[in-house]
Short mmCIF file of C-alpha atoms and ligand atoms in Angstrom, two decimals:
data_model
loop_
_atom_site.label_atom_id
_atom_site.label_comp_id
_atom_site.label_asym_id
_atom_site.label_seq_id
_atom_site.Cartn_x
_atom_site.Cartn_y
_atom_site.Cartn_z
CA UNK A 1 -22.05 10.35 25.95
CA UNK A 2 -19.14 9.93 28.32
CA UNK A 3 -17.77 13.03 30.67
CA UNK A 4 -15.37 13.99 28.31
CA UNK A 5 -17.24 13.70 25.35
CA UNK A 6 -20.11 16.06 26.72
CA UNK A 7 -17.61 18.72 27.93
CA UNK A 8 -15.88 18.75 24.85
CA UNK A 9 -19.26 18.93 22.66
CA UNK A 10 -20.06 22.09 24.74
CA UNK A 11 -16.83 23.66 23.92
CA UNK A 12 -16.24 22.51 20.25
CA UNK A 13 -15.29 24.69 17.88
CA UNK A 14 -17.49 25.46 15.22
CA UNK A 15 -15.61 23.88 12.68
CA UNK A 16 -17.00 22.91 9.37
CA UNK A 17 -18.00 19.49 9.49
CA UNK A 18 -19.04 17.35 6.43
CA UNK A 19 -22.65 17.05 5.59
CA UNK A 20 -22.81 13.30 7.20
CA UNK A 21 -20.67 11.92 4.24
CA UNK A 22 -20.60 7.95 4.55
CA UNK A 23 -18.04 5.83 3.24
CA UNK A 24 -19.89 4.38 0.37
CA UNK A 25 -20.79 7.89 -0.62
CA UNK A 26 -17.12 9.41 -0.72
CA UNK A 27 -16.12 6.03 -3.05
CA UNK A 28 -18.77 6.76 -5.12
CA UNK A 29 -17.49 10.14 -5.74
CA UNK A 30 -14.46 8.90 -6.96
CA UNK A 31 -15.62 5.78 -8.77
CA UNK A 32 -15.53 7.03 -11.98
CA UNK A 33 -11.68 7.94 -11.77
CA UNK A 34 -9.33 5.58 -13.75
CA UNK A 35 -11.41 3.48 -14.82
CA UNK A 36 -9.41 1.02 -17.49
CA UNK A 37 -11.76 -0.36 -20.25
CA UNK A 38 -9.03 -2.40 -21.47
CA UNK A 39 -8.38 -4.34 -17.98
CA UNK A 40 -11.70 -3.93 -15.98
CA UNK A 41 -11.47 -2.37 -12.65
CA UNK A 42 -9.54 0.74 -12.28
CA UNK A 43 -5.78 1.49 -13.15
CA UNK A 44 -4.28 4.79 -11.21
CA UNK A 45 -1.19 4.60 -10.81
CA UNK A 46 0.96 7.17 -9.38
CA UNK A 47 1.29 11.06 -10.92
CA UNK A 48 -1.39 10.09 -13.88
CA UNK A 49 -4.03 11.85 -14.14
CA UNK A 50 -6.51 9.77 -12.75
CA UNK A 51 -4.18 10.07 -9.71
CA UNK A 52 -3.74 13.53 -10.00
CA UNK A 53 -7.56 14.16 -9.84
CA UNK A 54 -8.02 11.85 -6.81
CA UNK A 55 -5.58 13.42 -4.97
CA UNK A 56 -7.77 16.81 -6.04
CA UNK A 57 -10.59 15.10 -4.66
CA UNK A 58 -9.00 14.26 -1.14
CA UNK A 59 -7.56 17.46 -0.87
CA UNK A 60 -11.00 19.28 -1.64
CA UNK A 61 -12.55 16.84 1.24
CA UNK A 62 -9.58 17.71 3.46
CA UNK A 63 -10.18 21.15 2.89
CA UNK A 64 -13.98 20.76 3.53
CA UNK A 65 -13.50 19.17 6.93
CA UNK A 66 -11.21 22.32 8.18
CA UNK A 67 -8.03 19.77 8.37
CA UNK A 68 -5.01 21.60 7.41
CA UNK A 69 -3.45 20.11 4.56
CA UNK A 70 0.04 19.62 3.02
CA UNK A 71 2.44 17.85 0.70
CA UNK A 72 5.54 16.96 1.71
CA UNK A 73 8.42 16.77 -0.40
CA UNK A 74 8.30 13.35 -1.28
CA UNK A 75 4.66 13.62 -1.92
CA UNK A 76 2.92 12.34 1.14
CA UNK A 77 -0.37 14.51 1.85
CA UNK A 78 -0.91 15.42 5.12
CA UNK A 79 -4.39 17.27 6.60
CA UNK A 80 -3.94 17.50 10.07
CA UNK A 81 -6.72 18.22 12.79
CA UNK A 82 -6.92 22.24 13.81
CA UNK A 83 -4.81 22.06 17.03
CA UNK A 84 -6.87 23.90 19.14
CA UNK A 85 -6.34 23.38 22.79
CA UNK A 86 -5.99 20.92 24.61
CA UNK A 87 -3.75 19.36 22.19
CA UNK A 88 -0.49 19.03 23.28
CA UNK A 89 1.40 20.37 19.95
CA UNK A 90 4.73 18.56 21.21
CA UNK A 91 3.00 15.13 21.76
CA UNK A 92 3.58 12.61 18.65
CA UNK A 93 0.62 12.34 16.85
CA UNK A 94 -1.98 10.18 16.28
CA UNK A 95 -2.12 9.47 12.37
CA UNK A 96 -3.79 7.59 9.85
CA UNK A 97 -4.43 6.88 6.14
CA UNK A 98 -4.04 4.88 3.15
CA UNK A 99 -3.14 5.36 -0.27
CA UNK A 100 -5.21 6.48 -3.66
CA UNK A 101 -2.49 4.30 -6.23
CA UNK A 102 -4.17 1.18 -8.05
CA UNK A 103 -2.35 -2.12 -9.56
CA UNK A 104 -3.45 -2.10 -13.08
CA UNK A 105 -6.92 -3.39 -13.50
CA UNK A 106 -7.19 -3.12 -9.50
CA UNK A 107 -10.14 -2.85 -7.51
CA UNK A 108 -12.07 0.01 -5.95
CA UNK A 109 -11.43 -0.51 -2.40
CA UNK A 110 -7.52 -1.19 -1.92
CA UNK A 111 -5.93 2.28 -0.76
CA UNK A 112 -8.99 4.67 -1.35
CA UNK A 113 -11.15 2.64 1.23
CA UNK A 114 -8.65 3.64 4.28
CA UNK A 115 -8.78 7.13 2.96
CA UNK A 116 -12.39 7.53 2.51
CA UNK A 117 -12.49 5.47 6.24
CA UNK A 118 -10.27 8.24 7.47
CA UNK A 119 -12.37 10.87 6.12
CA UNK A 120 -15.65 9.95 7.41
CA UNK A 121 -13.90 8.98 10.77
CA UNK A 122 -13.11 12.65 11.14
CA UNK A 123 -16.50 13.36 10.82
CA UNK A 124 -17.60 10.85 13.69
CA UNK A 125 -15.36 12.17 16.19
CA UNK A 126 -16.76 15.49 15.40
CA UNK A 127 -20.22 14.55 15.73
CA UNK A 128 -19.03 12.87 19.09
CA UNK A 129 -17.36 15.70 20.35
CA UNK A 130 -14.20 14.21 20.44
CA UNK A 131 -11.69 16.90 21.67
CA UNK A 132 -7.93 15.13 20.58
CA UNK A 133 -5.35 15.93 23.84
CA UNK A 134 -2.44 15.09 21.23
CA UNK A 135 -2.10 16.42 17.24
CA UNK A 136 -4.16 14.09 14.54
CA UNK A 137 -4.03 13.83 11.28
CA UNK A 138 -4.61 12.16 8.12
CA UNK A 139 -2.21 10.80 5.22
CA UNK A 140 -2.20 9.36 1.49
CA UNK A 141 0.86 8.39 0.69
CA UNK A 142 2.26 7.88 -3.42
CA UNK A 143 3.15 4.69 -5.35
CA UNK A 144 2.11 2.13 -2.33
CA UNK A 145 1.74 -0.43 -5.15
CA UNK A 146 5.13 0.37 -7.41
CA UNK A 147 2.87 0.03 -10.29
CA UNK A 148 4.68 2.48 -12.29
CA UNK A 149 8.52 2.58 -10.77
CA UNK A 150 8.22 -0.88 -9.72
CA UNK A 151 9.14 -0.82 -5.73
CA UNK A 152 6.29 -0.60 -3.53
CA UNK A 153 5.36 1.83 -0.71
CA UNK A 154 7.90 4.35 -2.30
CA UNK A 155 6.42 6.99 -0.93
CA UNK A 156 6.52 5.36 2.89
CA UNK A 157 10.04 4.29 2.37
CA UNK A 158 11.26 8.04 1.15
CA UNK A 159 9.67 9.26 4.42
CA UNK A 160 11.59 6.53 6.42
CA UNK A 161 14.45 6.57 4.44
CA UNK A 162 14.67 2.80 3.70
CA UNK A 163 15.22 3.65 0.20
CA UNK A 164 18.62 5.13 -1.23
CA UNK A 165 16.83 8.59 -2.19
CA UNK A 166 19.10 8.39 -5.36
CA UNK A 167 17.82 5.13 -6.26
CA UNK A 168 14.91 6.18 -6.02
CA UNK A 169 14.92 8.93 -8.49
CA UNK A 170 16.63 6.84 -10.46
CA UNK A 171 13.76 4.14 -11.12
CA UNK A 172 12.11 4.17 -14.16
CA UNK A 173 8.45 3.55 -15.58
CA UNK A 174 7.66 1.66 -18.98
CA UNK A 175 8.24 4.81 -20.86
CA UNK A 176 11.67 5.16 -19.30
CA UNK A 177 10.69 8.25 -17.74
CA UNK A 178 12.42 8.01 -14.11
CA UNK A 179 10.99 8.76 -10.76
CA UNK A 180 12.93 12.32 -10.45
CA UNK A 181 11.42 13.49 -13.87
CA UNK A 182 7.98 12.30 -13.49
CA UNK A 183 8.16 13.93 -9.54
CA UNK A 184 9.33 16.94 -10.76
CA UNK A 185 6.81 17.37 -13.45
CA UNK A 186 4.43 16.72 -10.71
CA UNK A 187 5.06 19.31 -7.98
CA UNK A 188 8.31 17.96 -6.31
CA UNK A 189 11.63 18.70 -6.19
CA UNK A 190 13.59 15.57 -7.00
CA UNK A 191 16.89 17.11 -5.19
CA UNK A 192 14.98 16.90 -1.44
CA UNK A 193 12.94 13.62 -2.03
CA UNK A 194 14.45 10.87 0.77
CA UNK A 195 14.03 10.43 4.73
CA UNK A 196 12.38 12.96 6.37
CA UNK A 197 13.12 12.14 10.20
CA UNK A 198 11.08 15.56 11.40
CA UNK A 199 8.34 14.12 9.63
CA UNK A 200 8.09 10.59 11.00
CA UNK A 201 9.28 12.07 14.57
CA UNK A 202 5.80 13.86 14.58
CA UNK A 203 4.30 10.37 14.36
CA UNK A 204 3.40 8.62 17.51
CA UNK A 205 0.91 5.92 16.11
CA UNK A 206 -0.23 5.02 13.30
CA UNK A 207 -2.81 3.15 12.26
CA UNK A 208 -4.35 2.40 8.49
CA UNK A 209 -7.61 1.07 7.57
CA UNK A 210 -7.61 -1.93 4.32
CA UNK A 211 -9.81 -4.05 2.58
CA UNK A 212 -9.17 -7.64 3.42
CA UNK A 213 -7.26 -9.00 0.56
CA UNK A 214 -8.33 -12.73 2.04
CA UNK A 215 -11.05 -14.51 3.46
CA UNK A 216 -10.17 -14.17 7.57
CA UNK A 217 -13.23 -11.78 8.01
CA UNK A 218 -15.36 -14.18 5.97
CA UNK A 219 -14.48 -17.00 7.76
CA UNK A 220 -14.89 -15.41 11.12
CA UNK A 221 -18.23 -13.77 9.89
CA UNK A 222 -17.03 -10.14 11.10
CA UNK A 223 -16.79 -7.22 9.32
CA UNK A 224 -13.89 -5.49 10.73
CA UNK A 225 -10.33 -7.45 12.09
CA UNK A 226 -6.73 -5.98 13.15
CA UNK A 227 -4.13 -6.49 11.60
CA UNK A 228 -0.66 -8.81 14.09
CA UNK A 229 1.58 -9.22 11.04
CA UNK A 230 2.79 -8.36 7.47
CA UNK A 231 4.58 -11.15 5.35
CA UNK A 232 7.59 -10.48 4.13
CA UNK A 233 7.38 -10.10 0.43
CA UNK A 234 10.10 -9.19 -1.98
CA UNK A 235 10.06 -8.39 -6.00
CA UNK A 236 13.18 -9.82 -8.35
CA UNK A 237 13.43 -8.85 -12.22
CA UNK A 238 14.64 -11.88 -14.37
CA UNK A 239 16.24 -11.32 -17.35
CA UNK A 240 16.19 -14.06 -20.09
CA UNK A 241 18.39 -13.85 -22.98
CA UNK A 242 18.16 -15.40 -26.77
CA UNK A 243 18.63 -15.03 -30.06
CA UNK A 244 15.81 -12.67 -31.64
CA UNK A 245 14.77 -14.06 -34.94
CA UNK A 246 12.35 -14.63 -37.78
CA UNK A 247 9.54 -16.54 -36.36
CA UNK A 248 8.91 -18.22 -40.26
CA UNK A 249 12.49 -18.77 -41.45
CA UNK A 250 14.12 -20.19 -38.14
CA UNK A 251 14.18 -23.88 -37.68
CA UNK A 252 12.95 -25.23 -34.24
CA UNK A 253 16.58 -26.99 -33.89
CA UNK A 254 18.13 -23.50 -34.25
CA UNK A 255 16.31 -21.65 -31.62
CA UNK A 256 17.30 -20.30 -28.74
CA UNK A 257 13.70 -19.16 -27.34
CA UNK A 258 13.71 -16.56 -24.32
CA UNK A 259 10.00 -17.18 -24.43
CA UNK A 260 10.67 -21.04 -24.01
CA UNK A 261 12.72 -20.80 -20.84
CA UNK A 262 10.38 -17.75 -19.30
CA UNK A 263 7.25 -20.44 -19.99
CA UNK A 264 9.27 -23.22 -18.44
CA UNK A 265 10.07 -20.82 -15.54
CA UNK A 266 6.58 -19.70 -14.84
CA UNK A 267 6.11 -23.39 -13.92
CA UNK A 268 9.41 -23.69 -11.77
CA UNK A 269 8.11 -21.01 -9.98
CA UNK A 270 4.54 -22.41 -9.10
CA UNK A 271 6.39 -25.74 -8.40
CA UNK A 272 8.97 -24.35 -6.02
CA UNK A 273 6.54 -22.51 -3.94
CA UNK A 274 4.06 -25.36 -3.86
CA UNK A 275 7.11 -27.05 -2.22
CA UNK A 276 7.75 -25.04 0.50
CA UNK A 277 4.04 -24.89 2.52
CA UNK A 278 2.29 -21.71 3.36
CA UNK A 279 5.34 -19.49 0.34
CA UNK A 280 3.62 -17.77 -2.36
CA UNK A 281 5.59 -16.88 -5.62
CA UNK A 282 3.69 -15.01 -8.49
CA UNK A 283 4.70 -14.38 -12.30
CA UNK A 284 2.25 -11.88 -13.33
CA UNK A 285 4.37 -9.42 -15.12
CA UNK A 286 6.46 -10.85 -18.18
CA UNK A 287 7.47 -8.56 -21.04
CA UNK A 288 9.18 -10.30 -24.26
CA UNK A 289 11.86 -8.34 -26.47
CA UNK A 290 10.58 -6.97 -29.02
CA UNK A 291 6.98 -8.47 -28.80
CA UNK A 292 5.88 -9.30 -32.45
CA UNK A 293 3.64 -12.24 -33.02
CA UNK A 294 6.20 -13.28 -35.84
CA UNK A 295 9.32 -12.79 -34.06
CA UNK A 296 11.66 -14.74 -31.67
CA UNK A 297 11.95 -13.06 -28.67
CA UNK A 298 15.77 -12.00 -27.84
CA UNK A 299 15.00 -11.23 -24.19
CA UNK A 300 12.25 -11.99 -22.12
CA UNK A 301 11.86 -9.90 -18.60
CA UNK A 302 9.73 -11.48 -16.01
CA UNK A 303 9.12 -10.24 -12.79
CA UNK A 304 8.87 -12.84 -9.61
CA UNK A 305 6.94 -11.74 -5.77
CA UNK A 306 7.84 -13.83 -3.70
CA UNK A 307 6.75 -14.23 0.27
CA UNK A 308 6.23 -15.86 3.67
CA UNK A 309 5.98 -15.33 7.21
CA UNK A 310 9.57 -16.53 7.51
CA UNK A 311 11.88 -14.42 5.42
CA UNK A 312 14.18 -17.57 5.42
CA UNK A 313 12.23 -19.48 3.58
CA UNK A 314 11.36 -16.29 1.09
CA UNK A 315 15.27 -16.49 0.52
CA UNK A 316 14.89 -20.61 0.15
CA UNK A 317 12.36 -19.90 -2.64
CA UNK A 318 13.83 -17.36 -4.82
CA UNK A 319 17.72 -19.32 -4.27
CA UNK A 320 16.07 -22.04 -5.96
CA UNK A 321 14.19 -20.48 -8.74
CA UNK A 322 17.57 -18.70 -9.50
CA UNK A 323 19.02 -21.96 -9.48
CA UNK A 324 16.33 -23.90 -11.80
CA UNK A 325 16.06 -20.64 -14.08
CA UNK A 326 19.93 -20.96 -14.55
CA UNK A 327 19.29 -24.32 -16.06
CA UNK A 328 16.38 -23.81 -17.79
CA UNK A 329 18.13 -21.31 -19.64
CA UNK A 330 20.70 -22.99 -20.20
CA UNK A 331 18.96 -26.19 -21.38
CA UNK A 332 17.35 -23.72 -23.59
CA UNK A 333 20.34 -21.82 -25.01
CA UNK A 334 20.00 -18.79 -22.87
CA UNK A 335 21.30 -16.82 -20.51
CA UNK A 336 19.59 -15.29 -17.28
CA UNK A 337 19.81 -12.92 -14.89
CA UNK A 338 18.18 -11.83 -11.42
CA UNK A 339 17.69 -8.68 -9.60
CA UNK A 340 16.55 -8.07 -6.60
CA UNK A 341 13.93 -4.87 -7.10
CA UNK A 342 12.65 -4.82 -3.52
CA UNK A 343 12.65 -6.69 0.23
CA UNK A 344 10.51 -6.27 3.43
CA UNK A 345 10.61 -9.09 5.92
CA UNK A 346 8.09 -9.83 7.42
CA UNK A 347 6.17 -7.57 10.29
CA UNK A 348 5.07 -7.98 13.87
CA UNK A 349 2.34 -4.88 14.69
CA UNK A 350 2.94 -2.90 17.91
CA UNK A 351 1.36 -5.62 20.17
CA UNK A 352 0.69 -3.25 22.96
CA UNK A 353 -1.27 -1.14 20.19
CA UNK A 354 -3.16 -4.61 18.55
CA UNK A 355 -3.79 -5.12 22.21
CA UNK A 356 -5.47 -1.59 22.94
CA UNK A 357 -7.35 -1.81 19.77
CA UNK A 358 -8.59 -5.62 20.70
CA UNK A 359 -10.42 -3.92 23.92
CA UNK A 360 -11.37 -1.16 21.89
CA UNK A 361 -12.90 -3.41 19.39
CA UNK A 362 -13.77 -6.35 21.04
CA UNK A 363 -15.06 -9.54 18.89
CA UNK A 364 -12.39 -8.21 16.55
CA UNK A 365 -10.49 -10.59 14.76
CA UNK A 366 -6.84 -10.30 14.76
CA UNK A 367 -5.53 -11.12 11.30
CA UNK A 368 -2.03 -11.29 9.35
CA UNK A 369 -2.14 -10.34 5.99
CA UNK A 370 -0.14 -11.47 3.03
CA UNK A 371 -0.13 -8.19 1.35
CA UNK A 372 2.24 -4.99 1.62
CA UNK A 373 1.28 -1.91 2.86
CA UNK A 374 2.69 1.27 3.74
CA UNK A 375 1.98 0.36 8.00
CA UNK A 376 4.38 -2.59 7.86
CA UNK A 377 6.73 0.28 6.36
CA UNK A 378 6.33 2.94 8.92
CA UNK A 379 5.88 -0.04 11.62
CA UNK A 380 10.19 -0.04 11.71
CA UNK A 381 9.99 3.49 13.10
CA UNK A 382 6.68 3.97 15.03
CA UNK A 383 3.38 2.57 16.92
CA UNK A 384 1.86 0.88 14.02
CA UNK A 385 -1.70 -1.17 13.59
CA UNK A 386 -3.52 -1.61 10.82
CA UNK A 387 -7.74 -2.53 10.65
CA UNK A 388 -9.20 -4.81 7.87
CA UNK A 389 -12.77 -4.33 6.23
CA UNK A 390 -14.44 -7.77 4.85
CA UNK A 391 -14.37 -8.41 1.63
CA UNK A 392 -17.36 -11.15 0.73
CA UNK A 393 -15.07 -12.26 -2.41
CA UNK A 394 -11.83 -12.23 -0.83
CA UNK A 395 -10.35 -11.55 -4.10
CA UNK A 396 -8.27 -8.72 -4.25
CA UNK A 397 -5.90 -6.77 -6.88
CA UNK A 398 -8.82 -7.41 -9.05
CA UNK A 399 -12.09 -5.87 -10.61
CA UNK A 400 -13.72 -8.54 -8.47
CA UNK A 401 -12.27 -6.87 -5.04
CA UNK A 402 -15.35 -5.97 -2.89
CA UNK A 403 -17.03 -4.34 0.29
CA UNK A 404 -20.43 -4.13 1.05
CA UNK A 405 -21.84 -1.04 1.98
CA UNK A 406 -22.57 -2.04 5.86
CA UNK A 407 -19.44 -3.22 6.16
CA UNK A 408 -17.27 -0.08 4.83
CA UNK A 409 -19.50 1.96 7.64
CA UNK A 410 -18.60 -0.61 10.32
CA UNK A 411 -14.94 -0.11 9.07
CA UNK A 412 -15.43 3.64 9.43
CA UNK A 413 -16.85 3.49 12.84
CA UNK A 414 -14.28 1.22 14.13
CA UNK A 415 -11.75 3.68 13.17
CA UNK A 416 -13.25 6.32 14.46
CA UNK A 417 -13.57 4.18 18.13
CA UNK A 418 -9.93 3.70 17.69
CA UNK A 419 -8.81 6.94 16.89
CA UNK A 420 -11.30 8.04 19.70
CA UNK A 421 -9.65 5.88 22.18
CA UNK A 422 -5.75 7.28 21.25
CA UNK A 423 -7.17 10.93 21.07
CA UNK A 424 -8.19 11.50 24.35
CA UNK A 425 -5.66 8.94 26.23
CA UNK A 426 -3.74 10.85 28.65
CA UNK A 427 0.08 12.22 26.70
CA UNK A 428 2.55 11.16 29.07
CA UNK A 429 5.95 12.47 29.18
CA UNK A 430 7.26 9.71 27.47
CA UNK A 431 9.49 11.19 24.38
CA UNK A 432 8.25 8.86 21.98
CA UNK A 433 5.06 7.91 24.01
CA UNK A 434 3.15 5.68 20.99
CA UNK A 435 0.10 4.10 22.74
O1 HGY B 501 1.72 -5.99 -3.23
C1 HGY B 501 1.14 -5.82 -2.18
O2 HGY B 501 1.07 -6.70 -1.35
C2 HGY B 501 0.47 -4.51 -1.89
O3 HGY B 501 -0.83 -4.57 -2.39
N1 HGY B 501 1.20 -3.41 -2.45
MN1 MN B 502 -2.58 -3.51 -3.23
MN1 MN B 503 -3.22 -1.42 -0.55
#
């Protein structure tokens, strides 16, 4: 054990500390929560109540590990480390976490494997000893995947305030409940969601734990990488318009088929990114008007992500899908329209923090990812890193999504040597001292 480490065992408080939970064990707690027969894998999205009982369960494991928890008001939980001396209670804090959220028919390990990482990383610094000189704590923050109000990390972007908080409440699931009615049936007061700078000014780094949604790790045979970049990734609704009508009485000359142009346009979009090397454009959401298997559609809404690593060419992409979908429609007696639902561009990580963590970790792979996440978010505003876990099938958003067992410990660990290593740094004077 080093110096500090033995000094600080001596002297720890006797807080409670978790009966050696491991990673594996705290998912298998939870594996039984939103699980969707229908689909495979697991569907949770946000303020249901198979999110409403994982949230339960973090905040009975919070609880259980002496952190002190909270909400905030636009539902991000908090459990922060007791700040016994020596922290420094004015130094920005140390922070990290995940989110609980699933796409529909997700996997197990996307959001709840950071937070169960997070959790079990407590414990590991307490069985080390580990005294933090600066505040710590964890988060889980709501609706990272906009499964159900459609713009994702909603929860990061109220904290940060890089979405219009009356937007926000304005957004609507598929049952045309919006954001501000669903929040406010669950706990928060729609009036005060939106930026919270206090909050994020408490924040000196952050760093969040993810399953690989890729292959890097297996490729590099390692089980744990860091995370250099984020793509940029946006989400446009189009909106194709027909003439609904009897599926059995309407001659084929007389149509003019939504569902034609949308299947045309699923194609234009697979062509278009194939075109531009490295993009990535995805239909997988497409809902016709009404919906009967003996009806012409009158609308069709499709949803489009689109990404790269340059947001140029992300703009490239969608111009000339809007372009080609104008056509198509046209061609096909329809109308169409386009909007925008959501934009990040792409992501650098703090590279003095991927830096730190590469000595921390060494052999570590440094990795970008393709997929969102609520540290590209708070990376506009604060020390940000993120830490990937291998996934042998490198499938993710998917039943198939998976980590073995040795591998979500390794993750753990690593966190934990991270954290470790930004706990007991020196706190300079530095206002917003991050790393
Ligand atoms: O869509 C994403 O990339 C993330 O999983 N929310
Ligand atoms: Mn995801
Ligand atoms: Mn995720």
């Amino acid at each position: 054990m080093t110096e500090t480490r033995e000094a600080d065992a001596a002297a720890a408080p006797a807080l409670p500390v978790a009966g050696g939970d491991t990673v594996t064990g705290l998912l298998a707690e939870i594996a039984a929560i939103g699980v969707d027969r229908v689909r495979g894998g697991y569907s949770r999205p946000v303020f249901s109540s198979a999110e409403h009982d994982l949230r339960a369960w973090y905040l009975a494991q919070a609880s259980k590990r002496g952190l002190q928890v909270d909400t905030d008001r636009n539902g991000v939980i908090w459990a922060w480390w007791p700040g016994e001396p020596p922290v420094d209670t004015s130094a920005p804090a140390v922070v990290t976490g995940s989110h609980l959220d699933s796409v529909p028919g997700g996997g197990a390990f996307d959001g709840p494997l950071g937070v169960a990482s997070a959790l079990v990383a407590v414990d590991l610094l307490r069985a080390r000893g580990v005294r933090p000189v600066r505040p710590f704590a964890l988060t889980v923050f709501p609706e990272e995947e906009g499964s159900r109000f459609g713009v994702a990390c909603l929860g990061s972007r109220l904290l940060a305030g890089t979405i219009d908080p009356d937007r926000a409440r304005s957004l609507t699931d598929l049952n045309g409940d919006s954001f501000a009615e669903v929040a406010a049936r669950n706990g928060l007061d729609p009036r005060f969601v939106g930026a919270d700078p206090e909050a994020l000014a408490r924040i000196g780094t952050f760093v969040e734990l993810h399953v690989e949604q890729g292959r890097g790790l297996i490729d590099a045979h390692q089980p744990v990488g860091i995370g250099s970049a984020v793509l940029g990734h946006g989400r446009w609704k189009l909106s194709i318009s027909g003439e609904g009508n009897h599926a059995g009485t309407t001659l084929m000359a007389d149509r003019k088929d939504p569902m034609v142009a949308a299947a045309r346009l699923v194609v234009l979009v697979r062509d278009t990114a194939r075109a531009h090397p490295r993009a990535r454009a995805t239909v997988g959401r497409l809902q016709p008007v009404p919906g009967g298997t003996n009806v012409i559609a009158s609308r069709v809404d499709l949803w489009l992500d689109a990404r790269h690593m340059d947001d140029a060419v992300t703009a490239s992409v969608v111009a000339e899908i809007h372009a080609g979908a104008e056509l198509i429609a046209a061609e096909e007696g329809c109308t169409v329209t386009l909007t925008e639902e959501s934009l990040s561009a792409t992501v650098h990580f703090d590279p003095a923090l991927r830096d730190r963590l590469a000595t921390v970790l060494p052999g570590a792979p440094v990795l970008d990812t393709g997929a969102g996440h609520d540290a590209a978010i708070l990376s506009g505003f604060v020390s940000t890193a993120m830490l990937f876990v291998r996934n042998p099938s490198g499938i993710s958003h998917s039943p198939e999504e998976y980590v073995e067992d040795s591998d979500a410990e390794a993750g753990a660990a690593a966190l934990a040597d991270a954290l470790e290593a930004l706990l007991i740094s020196p706190v300079t004077d530095t206002a917003r001292e991050t790393v």
